[in-house]
PDB file of C-alpha atoms in Angstrom:
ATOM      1  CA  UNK I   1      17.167 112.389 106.892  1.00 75.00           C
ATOM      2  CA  UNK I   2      19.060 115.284 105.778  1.00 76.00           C
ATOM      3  CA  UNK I   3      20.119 113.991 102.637  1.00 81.00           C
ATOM      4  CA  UNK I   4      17.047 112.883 101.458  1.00 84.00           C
ATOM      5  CA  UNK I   5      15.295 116.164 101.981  1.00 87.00           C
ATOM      6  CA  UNK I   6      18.559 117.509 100.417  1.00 86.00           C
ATOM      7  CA  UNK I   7      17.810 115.765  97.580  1.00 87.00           C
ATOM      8  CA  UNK I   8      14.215 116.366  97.083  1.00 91.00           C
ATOM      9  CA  UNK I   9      15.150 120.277  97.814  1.00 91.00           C
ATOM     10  CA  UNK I  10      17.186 120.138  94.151  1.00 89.00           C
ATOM     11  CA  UNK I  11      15.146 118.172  92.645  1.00 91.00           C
ATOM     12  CA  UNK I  12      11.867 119.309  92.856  1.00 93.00           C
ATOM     13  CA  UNK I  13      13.367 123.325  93.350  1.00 92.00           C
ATOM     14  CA  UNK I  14      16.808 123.143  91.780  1.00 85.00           C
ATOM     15  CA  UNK I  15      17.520 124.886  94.628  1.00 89.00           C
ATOM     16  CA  UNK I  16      17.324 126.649  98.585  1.00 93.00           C
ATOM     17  CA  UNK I  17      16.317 129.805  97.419  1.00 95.00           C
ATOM     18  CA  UNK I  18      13.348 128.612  95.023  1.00 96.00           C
ATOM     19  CA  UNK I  19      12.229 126.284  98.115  1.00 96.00           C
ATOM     20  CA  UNK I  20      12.145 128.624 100.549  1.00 97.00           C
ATOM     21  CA  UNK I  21      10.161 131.014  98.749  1.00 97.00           C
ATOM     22  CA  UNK I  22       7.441 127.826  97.572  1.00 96.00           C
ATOM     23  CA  UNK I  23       7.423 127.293 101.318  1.00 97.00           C
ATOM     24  CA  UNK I  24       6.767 130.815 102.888  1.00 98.00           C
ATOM     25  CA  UNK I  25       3.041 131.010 101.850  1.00 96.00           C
ATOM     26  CA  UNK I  26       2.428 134.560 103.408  1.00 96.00           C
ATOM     27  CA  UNK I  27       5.385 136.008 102.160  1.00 96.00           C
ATOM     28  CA  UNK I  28       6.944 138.026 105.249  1.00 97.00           C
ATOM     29  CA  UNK I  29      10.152 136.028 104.835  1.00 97.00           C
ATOM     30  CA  UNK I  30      10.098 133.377 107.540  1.00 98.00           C
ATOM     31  CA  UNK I  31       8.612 129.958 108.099  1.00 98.00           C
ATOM     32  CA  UNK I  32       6.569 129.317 110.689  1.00 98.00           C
ATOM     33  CA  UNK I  33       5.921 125.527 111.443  1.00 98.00           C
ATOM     34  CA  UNK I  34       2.619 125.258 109.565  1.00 97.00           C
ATOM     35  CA  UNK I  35       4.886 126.331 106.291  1.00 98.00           C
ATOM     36  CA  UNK I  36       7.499 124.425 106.862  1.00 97.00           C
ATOM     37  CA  UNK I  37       5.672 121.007 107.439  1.00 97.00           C
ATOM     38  CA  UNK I  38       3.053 122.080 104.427  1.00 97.00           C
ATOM     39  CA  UNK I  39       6.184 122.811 102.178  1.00 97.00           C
ATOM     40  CA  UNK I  40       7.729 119.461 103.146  1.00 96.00           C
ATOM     41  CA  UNK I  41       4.529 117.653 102.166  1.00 96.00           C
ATOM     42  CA  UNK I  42       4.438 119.261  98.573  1.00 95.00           C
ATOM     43  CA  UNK I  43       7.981 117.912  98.403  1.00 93.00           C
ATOM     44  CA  UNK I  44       7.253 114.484  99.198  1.00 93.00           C
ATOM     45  CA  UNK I  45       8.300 114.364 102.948  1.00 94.00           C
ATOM     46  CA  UNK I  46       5.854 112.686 104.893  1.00 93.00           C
ATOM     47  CA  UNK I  47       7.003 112.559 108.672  1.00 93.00           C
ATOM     48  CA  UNK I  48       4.811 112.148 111.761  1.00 95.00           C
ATOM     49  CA  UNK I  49       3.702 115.244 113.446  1.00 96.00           C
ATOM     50  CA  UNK I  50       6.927 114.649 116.419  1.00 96.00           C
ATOM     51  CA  UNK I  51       9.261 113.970 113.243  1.00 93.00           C
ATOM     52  CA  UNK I  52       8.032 117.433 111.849  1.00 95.00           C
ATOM     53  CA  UNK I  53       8.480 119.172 114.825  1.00 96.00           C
ATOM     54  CA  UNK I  54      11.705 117.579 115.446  1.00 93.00           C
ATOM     55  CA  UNK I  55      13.477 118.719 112.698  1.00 91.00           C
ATOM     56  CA  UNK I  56      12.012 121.900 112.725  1.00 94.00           C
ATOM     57  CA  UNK I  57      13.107 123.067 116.430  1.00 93.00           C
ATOM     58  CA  UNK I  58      16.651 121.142 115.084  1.00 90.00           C
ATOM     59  CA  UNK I  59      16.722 124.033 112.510  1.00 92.00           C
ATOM     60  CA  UNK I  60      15.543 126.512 114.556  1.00 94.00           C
ATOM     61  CA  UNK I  61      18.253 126.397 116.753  1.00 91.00           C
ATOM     62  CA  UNK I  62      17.722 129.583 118.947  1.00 94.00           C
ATOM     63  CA  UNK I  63      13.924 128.738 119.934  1.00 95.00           C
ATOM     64  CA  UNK I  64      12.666 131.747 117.789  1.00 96.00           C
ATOM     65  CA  UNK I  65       9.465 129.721 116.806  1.00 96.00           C
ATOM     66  CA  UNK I  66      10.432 130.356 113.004  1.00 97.00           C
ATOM     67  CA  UNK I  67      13.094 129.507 110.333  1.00 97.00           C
ATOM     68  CA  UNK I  68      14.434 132.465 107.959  1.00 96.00           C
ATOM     69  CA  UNK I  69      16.374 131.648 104.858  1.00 96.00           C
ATOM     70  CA  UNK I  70      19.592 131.234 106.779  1.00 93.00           C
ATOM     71  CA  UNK I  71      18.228 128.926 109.229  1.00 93.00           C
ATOM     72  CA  UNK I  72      16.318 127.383 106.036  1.00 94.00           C
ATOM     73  CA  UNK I  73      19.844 126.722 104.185  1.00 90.00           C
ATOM     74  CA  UNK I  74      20.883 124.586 107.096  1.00 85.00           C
ATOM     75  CA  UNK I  75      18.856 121.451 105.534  1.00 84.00           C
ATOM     76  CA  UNK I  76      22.163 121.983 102.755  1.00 81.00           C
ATOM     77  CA  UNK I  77      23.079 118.927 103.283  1.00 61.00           C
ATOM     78  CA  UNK I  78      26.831 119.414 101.585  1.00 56.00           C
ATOM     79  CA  UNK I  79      26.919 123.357 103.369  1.00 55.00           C
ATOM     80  CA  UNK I  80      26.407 121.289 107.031  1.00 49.00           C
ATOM     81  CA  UNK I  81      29.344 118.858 105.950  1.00 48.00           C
ATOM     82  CA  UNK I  82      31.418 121.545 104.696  1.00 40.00           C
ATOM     83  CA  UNK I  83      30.817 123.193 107.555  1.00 42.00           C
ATOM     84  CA  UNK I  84      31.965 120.406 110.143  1.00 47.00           C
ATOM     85  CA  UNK I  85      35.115 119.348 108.204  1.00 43.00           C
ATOM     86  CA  UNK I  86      36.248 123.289 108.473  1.00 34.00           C
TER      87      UNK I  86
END
């Protein structure tokens, strides 16, 4: 699942940073879940509503109710397996 969303990150944004900032609607630098499962839609991603939520408390990993960029950069797909060969 990663992967793929990976993917459609860099190709449809060419990047994290572009993605995150097509998917925070309002601006104030955080995604709440309604922006994260609308910006996954735009890309492509079509999950069920538990699949959505799912991955979204997965990246939100301390229960904050809301993913900032950091958080967002997680879904790096090559950072995350980086990250567990270190």
């Amino acid at each position: 699942m990663l992967i793929h969303v990976n993917n459609r990150i860099v190709q449809k944004y060419k990047g994290f940073r572009q993605a995150f900032r097509r998917f925070d609607k309002n601006f104030d630098g955080s995604l709440n879940f309604r922006e994260f499962m609308s910006g996954m839609y735009e890309m492509g991603i079509n999950l069920t509503l538990p699949d959505f939520r799912l991955l979204f408390e997965k990246i939100d990993y301390d229960n904050e109710g809301e993913i900032d960029y950091f958080k967002f950069c997680l879904l790096d797909y090559d950072k995350v397996e980086l990250r567990e060969k270190l």
